[in-house]
Coordinates of C-alpha atoms and ligand atoms in Angstrom, one line a residue:
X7 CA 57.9 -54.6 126.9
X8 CA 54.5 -56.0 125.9
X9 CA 53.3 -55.6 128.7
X10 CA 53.7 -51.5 128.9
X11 CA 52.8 -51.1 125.5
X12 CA 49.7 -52.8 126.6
X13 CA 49.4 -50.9 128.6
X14 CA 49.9 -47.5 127.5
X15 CA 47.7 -48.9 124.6
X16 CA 44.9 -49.1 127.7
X17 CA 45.3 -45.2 128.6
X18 CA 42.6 -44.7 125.5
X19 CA 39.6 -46.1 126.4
X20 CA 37.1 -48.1 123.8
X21 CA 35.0 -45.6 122.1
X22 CA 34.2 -42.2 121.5
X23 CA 33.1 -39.6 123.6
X24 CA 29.7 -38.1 123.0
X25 CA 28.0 -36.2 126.3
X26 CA 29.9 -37.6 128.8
X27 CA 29.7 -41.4 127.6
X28 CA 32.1 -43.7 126.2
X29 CA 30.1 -44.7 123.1
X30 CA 30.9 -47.3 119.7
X31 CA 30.0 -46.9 116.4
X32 CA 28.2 -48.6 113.1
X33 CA 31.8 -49.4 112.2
X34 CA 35.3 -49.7 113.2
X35 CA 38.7 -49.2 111.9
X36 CA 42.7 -49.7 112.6
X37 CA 45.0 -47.9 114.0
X38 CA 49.0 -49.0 112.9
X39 CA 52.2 -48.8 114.3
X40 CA 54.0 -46.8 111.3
X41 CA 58.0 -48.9 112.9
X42 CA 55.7 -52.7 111.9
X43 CA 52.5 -51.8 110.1
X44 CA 51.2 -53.7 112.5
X45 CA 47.3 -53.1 114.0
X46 CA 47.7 -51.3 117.7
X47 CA 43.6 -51.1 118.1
X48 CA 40.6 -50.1 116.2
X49 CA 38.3 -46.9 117.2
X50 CA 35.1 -46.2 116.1
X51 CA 34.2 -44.9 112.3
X52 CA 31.7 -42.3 113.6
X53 CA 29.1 -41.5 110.9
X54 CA 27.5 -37.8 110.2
X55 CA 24.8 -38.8 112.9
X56 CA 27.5 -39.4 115.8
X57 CA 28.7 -36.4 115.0
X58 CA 25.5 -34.5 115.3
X59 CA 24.4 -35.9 118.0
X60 CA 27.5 -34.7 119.9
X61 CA 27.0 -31.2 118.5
X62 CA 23.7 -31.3 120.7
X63 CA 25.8 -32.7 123.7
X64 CA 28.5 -29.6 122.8
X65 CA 25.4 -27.3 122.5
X66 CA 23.6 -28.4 125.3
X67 CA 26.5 -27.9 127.8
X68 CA 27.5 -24.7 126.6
X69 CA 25.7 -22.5 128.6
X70 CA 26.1 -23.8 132.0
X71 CA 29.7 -24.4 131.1
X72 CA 30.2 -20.6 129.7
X73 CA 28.9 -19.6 133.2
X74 CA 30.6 -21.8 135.4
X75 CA 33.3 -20.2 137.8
X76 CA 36.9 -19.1 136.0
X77 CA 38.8 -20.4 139.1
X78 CA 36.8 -24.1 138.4
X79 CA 37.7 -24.4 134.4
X80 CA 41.5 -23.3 136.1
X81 CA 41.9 -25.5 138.1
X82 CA 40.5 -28.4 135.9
X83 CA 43.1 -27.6 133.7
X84 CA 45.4 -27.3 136.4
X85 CA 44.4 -31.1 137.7
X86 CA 44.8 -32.3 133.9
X87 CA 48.5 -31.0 133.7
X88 CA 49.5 -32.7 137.0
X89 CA 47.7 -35.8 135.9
X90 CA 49.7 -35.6 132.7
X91 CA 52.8 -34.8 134.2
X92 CA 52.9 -38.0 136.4
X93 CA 52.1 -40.2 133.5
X94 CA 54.8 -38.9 131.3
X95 CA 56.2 -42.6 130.3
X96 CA 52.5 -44.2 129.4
X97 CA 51.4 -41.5 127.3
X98 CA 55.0 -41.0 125.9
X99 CA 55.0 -44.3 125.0
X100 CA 51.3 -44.1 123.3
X101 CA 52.6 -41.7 121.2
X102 CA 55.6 -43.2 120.1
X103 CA 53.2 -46.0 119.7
X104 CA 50.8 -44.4 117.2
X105 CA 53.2 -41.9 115.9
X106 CA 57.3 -43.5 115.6
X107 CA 58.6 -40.7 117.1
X108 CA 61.9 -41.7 119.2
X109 CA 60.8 -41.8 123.2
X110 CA 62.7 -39.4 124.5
X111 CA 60.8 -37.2 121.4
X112 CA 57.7 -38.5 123.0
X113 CA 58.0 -37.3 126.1
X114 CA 59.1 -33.8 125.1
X115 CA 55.6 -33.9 123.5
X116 CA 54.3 -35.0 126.6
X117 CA 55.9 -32.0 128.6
X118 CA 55.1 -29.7 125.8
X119 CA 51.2 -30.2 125.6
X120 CA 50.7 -30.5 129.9
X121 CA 52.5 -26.8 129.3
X122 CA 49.6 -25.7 127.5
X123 CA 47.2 -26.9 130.6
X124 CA 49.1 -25.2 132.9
X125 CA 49.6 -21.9 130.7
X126 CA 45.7 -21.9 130.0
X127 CA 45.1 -22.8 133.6
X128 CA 47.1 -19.4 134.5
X129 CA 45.0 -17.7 132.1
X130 CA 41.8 -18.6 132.7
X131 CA 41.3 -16.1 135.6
X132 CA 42.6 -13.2 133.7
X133 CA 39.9 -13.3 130.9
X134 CA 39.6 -9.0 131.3
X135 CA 37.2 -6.4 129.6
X136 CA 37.2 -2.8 129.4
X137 CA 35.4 0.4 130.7
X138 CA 35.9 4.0 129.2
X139 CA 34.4 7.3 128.9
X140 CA 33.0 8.0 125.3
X141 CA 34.4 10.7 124.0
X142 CA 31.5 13.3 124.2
X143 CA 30.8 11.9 128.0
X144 CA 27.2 11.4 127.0
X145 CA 28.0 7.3 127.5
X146 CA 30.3 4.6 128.6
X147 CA 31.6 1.8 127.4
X148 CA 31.5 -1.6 128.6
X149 CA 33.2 -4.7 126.5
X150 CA 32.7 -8.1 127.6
X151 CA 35.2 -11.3 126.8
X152 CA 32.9 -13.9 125.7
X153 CA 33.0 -17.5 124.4
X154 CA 33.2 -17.6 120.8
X155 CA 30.4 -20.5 121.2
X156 CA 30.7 -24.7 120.2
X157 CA 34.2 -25.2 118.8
X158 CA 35.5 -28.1 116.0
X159 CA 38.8 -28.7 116.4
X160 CA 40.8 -30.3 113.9
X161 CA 44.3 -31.9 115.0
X162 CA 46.8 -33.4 113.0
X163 CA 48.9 -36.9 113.3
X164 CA 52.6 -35.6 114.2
X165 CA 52.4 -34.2 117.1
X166 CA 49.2 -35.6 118.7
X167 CA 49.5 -35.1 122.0
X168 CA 50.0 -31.6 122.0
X169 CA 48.0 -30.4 119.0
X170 CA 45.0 -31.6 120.9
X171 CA 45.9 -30.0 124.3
X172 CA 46.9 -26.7 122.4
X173 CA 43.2 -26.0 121.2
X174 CA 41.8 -27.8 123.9
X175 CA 43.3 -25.9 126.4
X176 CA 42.3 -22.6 125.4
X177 CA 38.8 -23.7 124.7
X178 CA 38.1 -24.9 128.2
X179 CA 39.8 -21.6 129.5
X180 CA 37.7 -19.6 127.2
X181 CA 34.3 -21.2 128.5
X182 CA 33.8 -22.8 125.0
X183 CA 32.2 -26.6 124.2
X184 CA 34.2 -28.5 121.5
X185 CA 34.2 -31.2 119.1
X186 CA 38.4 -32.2 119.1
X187 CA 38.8 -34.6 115.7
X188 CA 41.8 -36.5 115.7
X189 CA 43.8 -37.4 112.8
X190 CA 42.5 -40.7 111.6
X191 CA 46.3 -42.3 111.9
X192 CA 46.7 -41.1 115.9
X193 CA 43.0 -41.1 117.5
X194 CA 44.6 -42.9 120.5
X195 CA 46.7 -40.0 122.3
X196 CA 43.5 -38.0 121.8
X197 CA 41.0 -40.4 123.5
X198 CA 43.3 -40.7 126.4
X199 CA 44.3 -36.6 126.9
X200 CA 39.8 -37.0 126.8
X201 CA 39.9 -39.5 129.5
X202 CA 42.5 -38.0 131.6
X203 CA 40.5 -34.4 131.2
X204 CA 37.6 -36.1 132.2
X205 CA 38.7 -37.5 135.6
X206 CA 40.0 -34.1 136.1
X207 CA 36.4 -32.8 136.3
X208 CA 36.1 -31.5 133.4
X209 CA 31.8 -32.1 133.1
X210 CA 30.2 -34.3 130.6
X211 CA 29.4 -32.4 126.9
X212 CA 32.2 -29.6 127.4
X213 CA 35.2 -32.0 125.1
X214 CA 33.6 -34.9 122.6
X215 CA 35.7 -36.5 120.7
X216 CA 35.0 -38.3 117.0
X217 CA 37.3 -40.8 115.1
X218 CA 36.2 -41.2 111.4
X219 CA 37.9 -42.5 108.5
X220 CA 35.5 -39.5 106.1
X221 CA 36.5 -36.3 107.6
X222 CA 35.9 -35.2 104.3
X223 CA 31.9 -35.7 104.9
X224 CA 31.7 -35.4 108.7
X225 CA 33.4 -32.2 108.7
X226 CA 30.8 -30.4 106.1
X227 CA 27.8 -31.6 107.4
X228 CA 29.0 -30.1 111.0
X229 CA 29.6 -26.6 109.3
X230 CA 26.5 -26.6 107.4
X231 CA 24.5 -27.4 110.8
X232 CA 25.3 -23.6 111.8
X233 CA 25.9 -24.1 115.3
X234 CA 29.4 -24.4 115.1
X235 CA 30.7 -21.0 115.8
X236 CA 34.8 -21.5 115.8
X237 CA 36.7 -24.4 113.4
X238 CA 40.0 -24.3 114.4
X239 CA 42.5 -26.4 112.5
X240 CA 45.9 -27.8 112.1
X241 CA 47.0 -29.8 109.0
X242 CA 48.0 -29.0 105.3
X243 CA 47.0 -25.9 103.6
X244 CA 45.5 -27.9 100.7
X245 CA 42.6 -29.0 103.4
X246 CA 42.8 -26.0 105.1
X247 CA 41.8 -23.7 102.1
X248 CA 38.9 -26.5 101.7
X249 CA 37.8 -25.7 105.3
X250 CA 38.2 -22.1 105.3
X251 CA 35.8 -21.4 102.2
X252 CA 33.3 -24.5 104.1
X253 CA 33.7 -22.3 107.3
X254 CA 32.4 -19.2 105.2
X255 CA 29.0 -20.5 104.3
X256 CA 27.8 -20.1 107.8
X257 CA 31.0 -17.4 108.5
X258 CA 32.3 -19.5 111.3
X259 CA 35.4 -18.3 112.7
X260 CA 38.5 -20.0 111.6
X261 CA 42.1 -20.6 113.2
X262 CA 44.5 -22.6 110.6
X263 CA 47.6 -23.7 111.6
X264 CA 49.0 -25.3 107.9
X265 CA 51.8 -26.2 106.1
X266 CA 55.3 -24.1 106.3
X267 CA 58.6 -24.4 103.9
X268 CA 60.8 -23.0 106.7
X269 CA 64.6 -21.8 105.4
X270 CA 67.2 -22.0 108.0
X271 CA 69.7 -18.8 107.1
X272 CA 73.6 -19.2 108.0
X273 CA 75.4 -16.0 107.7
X274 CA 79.4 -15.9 107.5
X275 CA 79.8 -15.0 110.6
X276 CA 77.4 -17.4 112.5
X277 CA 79.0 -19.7 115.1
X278 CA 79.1 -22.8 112.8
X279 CA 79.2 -25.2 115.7
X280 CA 75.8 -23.4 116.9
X281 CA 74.3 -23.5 113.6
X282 CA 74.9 -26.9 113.0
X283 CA 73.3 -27.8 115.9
X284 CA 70.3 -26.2 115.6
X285 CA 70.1 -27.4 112.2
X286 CA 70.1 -31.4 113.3
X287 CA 67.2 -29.7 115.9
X288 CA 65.4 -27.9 113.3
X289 CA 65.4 -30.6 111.2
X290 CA 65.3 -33.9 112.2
X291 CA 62.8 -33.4 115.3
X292 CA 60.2 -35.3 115.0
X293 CA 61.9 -37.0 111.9
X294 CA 61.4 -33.7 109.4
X295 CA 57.6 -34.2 110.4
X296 CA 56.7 -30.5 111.5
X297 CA 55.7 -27.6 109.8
X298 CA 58.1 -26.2 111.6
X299 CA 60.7 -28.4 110.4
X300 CA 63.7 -26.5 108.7
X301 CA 63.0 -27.1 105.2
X302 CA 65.8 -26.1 103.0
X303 CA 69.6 -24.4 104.8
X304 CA 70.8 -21.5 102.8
X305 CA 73.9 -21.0 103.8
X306 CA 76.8 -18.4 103.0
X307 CA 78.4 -19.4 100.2
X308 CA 82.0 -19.0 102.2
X309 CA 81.1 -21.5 104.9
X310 CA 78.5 -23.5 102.8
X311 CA 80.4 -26.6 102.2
X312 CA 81.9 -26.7 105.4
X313 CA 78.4 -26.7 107.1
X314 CA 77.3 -29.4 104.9
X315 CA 79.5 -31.6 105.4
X316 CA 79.3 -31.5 109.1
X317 CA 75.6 -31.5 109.3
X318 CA 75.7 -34.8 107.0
X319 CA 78.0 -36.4 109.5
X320 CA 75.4 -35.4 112.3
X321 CA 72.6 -37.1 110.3
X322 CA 74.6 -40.2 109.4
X323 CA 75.2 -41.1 112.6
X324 CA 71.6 -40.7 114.0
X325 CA 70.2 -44.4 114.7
X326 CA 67.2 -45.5 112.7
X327 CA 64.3 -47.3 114.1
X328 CA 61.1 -48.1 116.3
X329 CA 60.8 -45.4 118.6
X330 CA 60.4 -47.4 120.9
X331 CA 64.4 -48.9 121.3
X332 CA 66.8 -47.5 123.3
X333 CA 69.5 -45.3 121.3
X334 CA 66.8 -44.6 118.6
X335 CA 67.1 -40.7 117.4
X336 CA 65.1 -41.5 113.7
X337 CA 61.6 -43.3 114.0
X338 CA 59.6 -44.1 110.8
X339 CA 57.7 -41.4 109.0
X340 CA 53.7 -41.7 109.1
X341 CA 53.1 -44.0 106.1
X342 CA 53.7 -44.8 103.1
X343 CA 52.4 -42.0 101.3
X344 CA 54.8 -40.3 103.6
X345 CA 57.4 -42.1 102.6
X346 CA 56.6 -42.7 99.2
X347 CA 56.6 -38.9 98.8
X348 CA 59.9 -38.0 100.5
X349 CA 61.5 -40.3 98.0
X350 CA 60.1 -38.8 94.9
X351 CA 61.2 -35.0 96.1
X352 CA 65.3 -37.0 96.8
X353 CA 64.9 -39.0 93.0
X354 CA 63.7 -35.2 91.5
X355 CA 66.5 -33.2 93.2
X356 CA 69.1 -35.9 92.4
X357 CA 67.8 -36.0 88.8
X358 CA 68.5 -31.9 88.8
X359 CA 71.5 -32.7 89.6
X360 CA 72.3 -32.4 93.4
X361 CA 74.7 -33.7 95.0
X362 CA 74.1 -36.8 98.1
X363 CA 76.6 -35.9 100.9
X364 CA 74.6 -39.5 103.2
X365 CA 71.2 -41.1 103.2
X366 CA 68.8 -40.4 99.6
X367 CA 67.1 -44.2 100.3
X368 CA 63.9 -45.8 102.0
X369 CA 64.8 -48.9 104.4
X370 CA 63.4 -52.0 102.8
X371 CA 61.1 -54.4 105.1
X372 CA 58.3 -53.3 107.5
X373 CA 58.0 -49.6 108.9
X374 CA 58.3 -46.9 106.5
X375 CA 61.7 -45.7 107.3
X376 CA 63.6 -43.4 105.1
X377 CA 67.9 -42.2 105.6
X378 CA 68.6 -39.3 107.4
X379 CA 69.3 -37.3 103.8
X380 CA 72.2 -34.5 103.2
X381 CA 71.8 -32.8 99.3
X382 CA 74.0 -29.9 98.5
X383 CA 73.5 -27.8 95.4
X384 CA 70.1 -28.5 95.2
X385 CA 68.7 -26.8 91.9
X386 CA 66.2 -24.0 92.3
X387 CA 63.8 -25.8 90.3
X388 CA 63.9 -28.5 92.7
X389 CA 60.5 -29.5 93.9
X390 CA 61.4 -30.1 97.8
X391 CA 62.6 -26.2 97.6
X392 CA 59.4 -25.7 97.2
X393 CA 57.1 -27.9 98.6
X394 CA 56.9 -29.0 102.3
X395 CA 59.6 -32.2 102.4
X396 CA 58.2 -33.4 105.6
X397 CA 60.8 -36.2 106.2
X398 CA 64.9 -35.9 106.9
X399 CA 65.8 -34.4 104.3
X400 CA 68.3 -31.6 104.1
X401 CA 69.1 -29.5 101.0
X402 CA 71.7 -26.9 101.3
X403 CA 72.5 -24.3 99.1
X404 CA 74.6 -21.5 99.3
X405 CA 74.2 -17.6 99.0
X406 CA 76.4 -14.3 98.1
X407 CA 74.9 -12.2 100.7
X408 CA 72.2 -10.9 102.7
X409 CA 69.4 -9.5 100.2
X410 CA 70.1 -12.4 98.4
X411 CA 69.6 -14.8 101.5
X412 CA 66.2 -12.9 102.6
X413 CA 64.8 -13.1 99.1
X414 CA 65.2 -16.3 98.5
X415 CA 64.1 -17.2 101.8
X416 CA 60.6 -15.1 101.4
X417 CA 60.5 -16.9 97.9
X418 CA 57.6 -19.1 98.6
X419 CA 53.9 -19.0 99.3
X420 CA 54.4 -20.0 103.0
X421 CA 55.6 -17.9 106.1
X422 CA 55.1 -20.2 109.1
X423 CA 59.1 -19.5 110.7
X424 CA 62.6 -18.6 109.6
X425 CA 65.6 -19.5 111.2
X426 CA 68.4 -17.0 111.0
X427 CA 72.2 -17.5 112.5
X428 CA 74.4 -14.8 113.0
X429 CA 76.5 -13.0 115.6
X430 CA 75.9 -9.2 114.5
X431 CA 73.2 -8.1 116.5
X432 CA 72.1 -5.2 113.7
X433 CA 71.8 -8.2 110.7
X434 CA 69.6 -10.0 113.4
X435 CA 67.5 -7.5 113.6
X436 CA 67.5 -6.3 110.5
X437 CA 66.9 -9.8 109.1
X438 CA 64.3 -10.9 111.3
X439 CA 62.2 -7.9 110.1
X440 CA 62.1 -8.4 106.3
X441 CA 61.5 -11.9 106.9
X442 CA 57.5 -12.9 105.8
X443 CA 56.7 -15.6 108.6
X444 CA 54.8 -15.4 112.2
X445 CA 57.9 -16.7 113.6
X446 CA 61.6 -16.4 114.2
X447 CA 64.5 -18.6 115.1
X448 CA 67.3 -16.4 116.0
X449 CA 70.0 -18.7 116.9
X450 CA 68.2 -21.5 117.9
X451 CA 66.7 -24.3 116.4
X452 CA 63.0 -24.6 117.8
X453 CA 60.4 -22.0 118.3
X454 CA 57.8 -23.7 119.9
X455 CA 56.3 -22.6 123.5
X456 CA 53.4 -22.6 125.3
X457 CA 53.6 -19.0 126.4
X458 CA 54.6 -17.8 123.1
X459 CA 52.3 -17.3 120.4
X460 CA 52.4 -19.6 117.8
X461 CA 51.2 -19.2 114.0
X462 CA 52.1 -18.5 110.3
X463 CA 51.4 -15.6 107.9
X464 CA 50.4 -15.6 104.1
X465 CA 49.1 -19.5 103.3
X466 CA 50.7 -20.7 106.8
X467 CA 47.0 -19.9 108.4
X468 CA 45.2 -17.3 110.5
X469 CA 45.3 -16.8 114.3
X470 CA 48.3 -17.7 117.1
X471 CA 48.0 -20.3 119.6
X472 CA 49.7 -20.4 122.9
X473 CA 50.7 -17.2 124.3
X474 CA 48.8 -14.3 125.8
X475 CA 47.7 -14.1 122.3
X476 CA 46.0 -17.8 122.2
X477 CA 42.4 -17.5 124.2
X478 CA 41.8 -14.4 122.0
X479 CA 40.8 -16.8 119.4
X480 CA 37.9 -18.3 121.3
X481 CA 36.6 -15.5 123.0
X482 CA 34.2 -12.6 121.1
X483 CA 34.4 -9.3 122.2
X484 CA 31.0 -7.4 123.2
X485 CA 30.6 -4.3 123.6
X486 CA 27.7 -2.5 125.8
X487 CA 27.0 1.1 125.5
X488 CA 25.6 2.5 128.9
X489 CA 23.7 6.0 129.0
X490 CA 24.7 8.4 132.2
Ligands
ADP513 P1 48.3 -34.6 106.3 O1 48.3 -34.5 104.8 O2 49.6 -34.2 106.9 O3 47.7 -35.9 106.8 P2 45.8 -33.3 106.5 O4 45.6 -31.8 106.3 O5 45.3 -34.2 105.4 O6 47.3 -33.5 106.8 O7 45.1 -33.8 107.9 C1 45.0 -33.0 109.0 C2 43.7 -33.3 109.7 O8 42.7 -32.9 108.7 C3 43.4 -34.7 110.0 O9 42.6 -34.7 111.2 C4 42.5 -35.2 108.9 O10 41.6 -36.2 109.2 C5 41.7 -33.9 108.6 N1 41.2 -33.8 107.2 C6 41.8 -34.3 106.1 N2 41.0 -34.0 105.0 C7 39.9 -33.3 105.5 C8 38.8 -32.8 104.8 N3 38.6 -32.8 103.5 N4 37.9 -32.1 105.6 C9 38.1 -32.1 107.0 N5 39.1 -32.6 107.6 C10 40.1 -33.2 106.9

């Protein structure tokens, strides 16, 4: 087993990548396995200097790279998702690595982010503009699909495979440079989806990638340069609110993908087994650590207890531990702050005086592992009602009916996705309307696809990725006016 991990450990290689070169830094730090806290590797602590100096590699490559053939950045993209695709199990296995997901978790990752390469590949070549006749015929109208410009893209730890190919992707598509930031706790998957992109083709200065442990500096003095033109980022809304209003002092344009408090509706007449199925989906993929994750079950109050019950016995039977065993379904969540906080939101609802149906504890020893974690009636006060949980943890409460249901479920200040059960078509519909998120669930348990377009409304963030929808947000539109 050592020997693979080694391995797949060896898919990122040492450095960062600035211009086309493999480069170290002033200073180094670790990266840990969350299942043993133990070190996997270090990467470079780039200082603000790295990162400028790979702003001029990003600046100096954009032009040729803007004007290099459609069909080329295509089929680099297309030579990336094969490459991926055949090694499935190494990167999987990085992930899991870096990350705890469960392998077989890790690979679905693995076949979700080369789906971005391939979808951006398809789209590259379709990148369209418009003619028209002005309306008084004295001119026409030309508009022109360009690249936005030099690109910082921000990615997050839980899913780092794919968050990196899902702005990366459409970037390359688009014609833009980039700067891709990994989260300090999974730089690895990043540096390897660089490496792999590289030997694609893919020329020196279009992709540089920084690790830092002071994102909170790095990030700023990038904005402030000017020549950034797109920040496009994935993590909580607390940093993305920070970025947006740093974004706005040189009106860069922004993409946030942030936090979500999902509610997973079961109506009376659901199909119970269905809905309890997609609940174990919607919540305990990637071990509660997506902002898509199903965050609190209303259910109706008929069929409430019945659901609860048998979604506890789904969770309690889920194996805990390093992703990397066979039989594992539950890895360990991030770190301890992770941890730490999915313990205090249990402790507060318990204290309010919920009631545990399995799990409510962190494992003691190494890894920070918490129980697969059933609560039903969960107060409304309770803080994980409204706060993203980000663990597996499942309140459930029940409701009378459906205005109830859709108010408390558009009772919070995200609107990432909603997950609605039901077999009448019209409350479907009619449900899925009033609903205040980007997204939808309609009996089924996960959302996510590359060729559907991805994103939040109110504090969930701006923009959609994936999609036909997804290259919009690196491309500017200009418009020429032609006399006749
Ligand atoms: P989480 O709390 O889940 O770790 P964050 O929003 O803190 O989510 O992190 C998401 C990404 O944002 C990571 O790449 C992280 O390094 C980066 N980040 C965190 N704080 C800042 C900041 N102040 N400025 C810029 N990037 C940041």
């Amino acid at each position: 087993m050592i020997d693979i991990e080694q391995r797949a450990l060896g898919l990122a290689p040492a450095g960062v990548l600035v211009g086309g070169r493999w480069t170290s830094a002033d200073a180094a730090f670790a990266v840990l396995d969350p299942a043993t806290e133990q070190t996997l590797r270090e990467v470079p602590d780039c200082s603000n200097e790295d990162a400028l100096r790979a702003l001029d590699a990003a600046c100096a490559a954009q032009q040729t790279w803007a004007a290099t053939p459609p069909r080329r950045r295509a089929d680099i993209l297309r030579a990336a998702y094969d490459a991926l695709v055949a090694r499935t199990d190494d990167f999987a296995l990085l992930a899991t690595l870096e990350m705890g997901k469960p392998l077989a978790e890790a690979r679905a990752e693995v076949a979700y982010a080369a789906d971005f390469l391939r979808w951006f590949s398809e789209e590259t070549p379709r990148i369209h503009g418009r003619y028209a006749v002005l309306p008084n015929a004295d001119a026409r109208m030309l508009t022109m699909r360009m690249p936005v410009g030099p690109c910082l893209l921000i990615t997050p730890w839980n899913f780092p495979i794919a968050m990196a190919a899902r702005k990366i992707a459409p970037a390359i598509a688009a014609g833009c440079t980039m700067l891709v930031k990994p989260a300090e706790q999974t730089p690895l998957s990043t540096l390897a989806l660089a490496r792999l992109l590289e030997e694609a083709g893919l020329p020196a200065g279009v992709l540089n990638v920084l690790t830092t442990t002071k994102p909170e500096q790095m990030v700023p003095a990038l904005l402030r340069d000017g020549r950034i033109r797109k920040l496009s980022f994935t993590g909580s809304t607390a940093v993305g609110r920070i970025l947006m209003s740093q974004a706005a002092g040189t009106v860069a344009r922004v993409s946030l993908e942030l936090g979500g408090n999902a509610p997973f509706l079961v109506f009376d007449d659901a199909d119970l087994d269905a809905a309890v199925d997609g609940a174990v989906l919607a919540k305990m993929r990637n071990t509660g650590e997506a902002c898509t994750a199903a965050n609190r079950f209303h259910v109706a109050a008929g069929v409430a207890e019945e659901f609860a019950q048998r979604l506890a016995a789904r969770l309690a039977a889920m194996p805990v531990g390093r992703g990397t065993e066979p039989g594992v379904e539950v890895g360990p969540l991030i770190d301890g702050a992770a941890r730490d906080k999915v313990e205090q939101l249990t402790g507060d609802a318990l204290e309010r005086g919920a009631r545990l149906l399995t799990g409510g504890k962190a494992l003691p020893g190494k890894g920070f592992f918490f129980e697969p974690t059933v609560l039903s009636g969960v107060a409304p006060g309770a803080a994980m009602l409204h706060e993203e949980i980000f663990g597996p943890v499942a309140p459930v409460l029940p409701f009378a009916g459906e205005e109830e249901a859709i108010l408390a479920a558009n009772d919070t200040e995200y609107g990432l996705v909603a997950y609605v059960y039901t077999r009448d078509l019209q409350r479907a519909m009619r449900v899925s309307e009033r609903l205040d998120t980007g997204m939808v669930g309609l009996n089924r348990g996960i959302v996510s696809n590359a060729a559907a377009p991805f994103g939040g409304v109110k504090q969930s963030g701006i923009g959609r990725e994936g999609g036909a929808e997804g290259i919009d947000d690196y491309l500017s539109t200009k418009y020429v006016a032609i006399a006749v």
